[in-house]
XYZ file of C-alpha atoms in Angstrom:
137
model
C 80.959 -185.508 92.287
C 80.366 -185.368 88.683
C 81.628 -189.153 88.564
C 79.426 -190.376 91.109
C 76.442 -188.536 89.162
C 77.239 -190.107 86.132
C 77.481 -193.426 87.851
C 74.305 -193.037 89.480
C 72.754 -192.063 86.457
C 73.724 -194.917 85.138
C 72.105 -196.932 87.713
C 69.142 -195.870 87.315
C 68.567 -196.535 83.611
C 69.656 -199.764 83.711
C 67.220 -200.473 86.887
C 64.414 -199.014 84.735
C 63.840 -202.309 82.970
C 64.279 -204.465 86.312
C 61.133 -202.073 87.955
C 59.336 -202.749 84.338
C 59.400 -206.698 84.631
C 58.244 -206.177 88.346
C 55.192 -204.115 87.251
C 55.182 -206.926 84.302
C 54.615 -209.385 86.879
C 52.432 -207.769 89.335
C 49.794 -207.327 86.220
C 49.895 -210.627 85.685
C 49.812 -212.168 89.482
C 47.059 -209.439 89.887
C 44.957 -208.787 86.310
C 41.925 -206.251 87.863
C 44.774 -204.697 90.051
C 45.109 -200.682 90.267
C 49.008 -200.087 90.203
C 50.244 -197.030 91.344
C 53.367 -196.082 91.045
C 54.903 -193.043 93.030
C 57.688 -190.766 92.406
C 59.779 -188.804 94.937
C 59.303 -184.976 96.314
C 60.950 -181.926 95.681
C 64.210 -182.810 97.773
C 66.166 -179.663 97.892
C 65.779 -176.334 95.803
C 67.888 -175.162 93.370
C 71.280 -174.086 94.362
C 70.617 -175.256 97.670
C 70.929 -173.211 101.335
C 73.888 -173.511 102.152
C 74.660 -173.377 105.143
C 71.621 -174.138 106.563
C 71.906 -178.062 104.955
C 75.649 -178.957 104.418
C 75.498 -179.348 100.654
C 77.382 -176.955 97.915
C 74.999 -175.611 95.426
C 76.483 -177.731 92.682
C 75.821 -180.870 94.896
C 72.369 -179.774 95.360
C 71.762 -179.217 91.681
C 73.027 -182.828 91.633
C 71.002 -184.432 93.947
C 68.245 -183.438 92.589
C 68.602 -183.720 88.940
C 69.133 -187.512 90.607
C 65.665 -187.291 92.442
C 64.353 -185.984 88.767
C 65.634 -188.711 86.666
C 64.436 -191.440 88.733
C 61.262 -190.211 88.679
C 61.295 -189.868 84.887
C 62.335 -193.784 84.766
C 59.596 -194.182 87.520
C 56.886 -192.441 85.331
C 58.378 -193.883 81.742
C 57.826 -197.076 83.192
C 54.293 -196.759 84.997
C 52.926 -195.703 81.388
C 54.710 -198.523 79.870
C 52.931 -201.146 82.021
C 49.744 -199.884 82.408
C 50.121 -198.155 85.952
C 49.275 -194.976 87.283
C 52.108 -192.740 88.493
C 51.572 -190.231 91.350
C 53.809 -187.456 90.972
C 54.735 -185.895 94.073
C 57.452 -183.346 93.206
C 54.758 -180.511 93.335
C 53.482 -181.213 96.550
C 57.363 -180.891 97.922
C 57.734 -177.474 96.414
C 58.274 -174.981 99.210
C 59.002 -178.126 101.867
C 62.101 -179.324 100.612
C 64.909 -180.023 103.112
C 65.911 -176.425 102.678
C 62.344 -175.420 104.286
C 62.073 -174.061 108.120
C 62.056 -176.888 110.126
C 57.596 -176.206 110.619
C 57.507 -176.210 106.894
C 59.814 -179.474 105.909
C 58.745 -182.610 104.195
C 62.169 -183.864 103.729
C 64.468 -184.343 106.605
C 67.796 -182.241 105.918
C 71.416 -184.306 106.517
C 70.819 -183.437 110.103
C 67.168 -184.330 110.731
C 65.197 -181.857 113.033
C 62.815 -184.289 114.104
C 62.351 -187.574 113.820
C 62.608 -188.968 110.383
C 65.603 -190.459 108.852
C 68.370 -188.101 106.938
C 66.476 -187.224 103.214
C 63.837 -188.809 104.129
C 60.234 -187.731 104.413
C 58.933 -186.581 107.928
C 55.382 -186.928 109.529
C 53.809 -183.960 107.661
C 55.504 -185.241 104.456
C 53.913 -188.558 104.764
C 50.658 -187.216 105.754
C 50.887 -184.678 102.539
C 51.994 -187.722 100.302
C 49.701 -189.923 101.151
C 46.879 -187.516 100.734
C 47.945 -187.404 97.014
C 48.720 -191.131 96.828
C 45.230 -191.799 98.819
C 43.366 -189.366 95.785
C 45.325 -191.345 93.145
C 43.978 -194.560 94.462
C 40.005 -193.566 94.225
């Protein structure tokens, strides 16, 4: 696992600068354009729950220190390029994939409802956007 973190890892930061010349070019295509940029929720807790997702606690720890760093080379980049970054880790706290079912933004490995595996749900997208919609005024 620790191999496929650092390789990840490493994907990211070199993407960084890819996502930077897109914002680059969406300033200039669009000068009096509002950019927002936003991260990614809370994904799963610390140490995870096992067994009530399938992942080992190290794996969890993992996963999200992924979910972390992309949104630190989401939110370097916003404030590089002059766009606003909606971070929506806090709003996940509580409703990761770890979260009763009722109480979930992120769909588990085995989704409970219908929404895609680590993906957000209905009431995630409904509490996102509510953030993203706030961001935009």
């Amino acid at each position: 696992m620790a191999a496929v973190v650092a390789l990840t890892a490493r994907r990211i930061d070199s993407w960084a600068s890819t996502f930077g010349t897109a914002l680059r070019e969406i300033h200039e295509r669009s000068p009096k354009g509002k950019i927002l940029v936003t991260g990614y929720g809370a994904y799963i807790r610390p140490g995870g729950c096992w067994p009530t997702q399938p992942v080992w606690a190290r794996d969890a720890d993992h996963l999200q220190s992924l979910v972390n760093r992309l949104n630190s080379s989401l939110r370097a980049q916003a404030e590089a390029h002059d766009a606003t970054y909606v971070d929506l880790t806090f709003v996940g706290i509580g409703h990761d994939m770890c979260a009763a079912p009722t109480d979930r933004y992120i769909e588990g490995l085995i989704p409970t409802g219908p929404a895609t595996p680590l993906h957000p749900n209905t009431q995630g997208m409904a509490a996102y956007a509510a953030v993203i919609a706030q961001a935009a005024r």
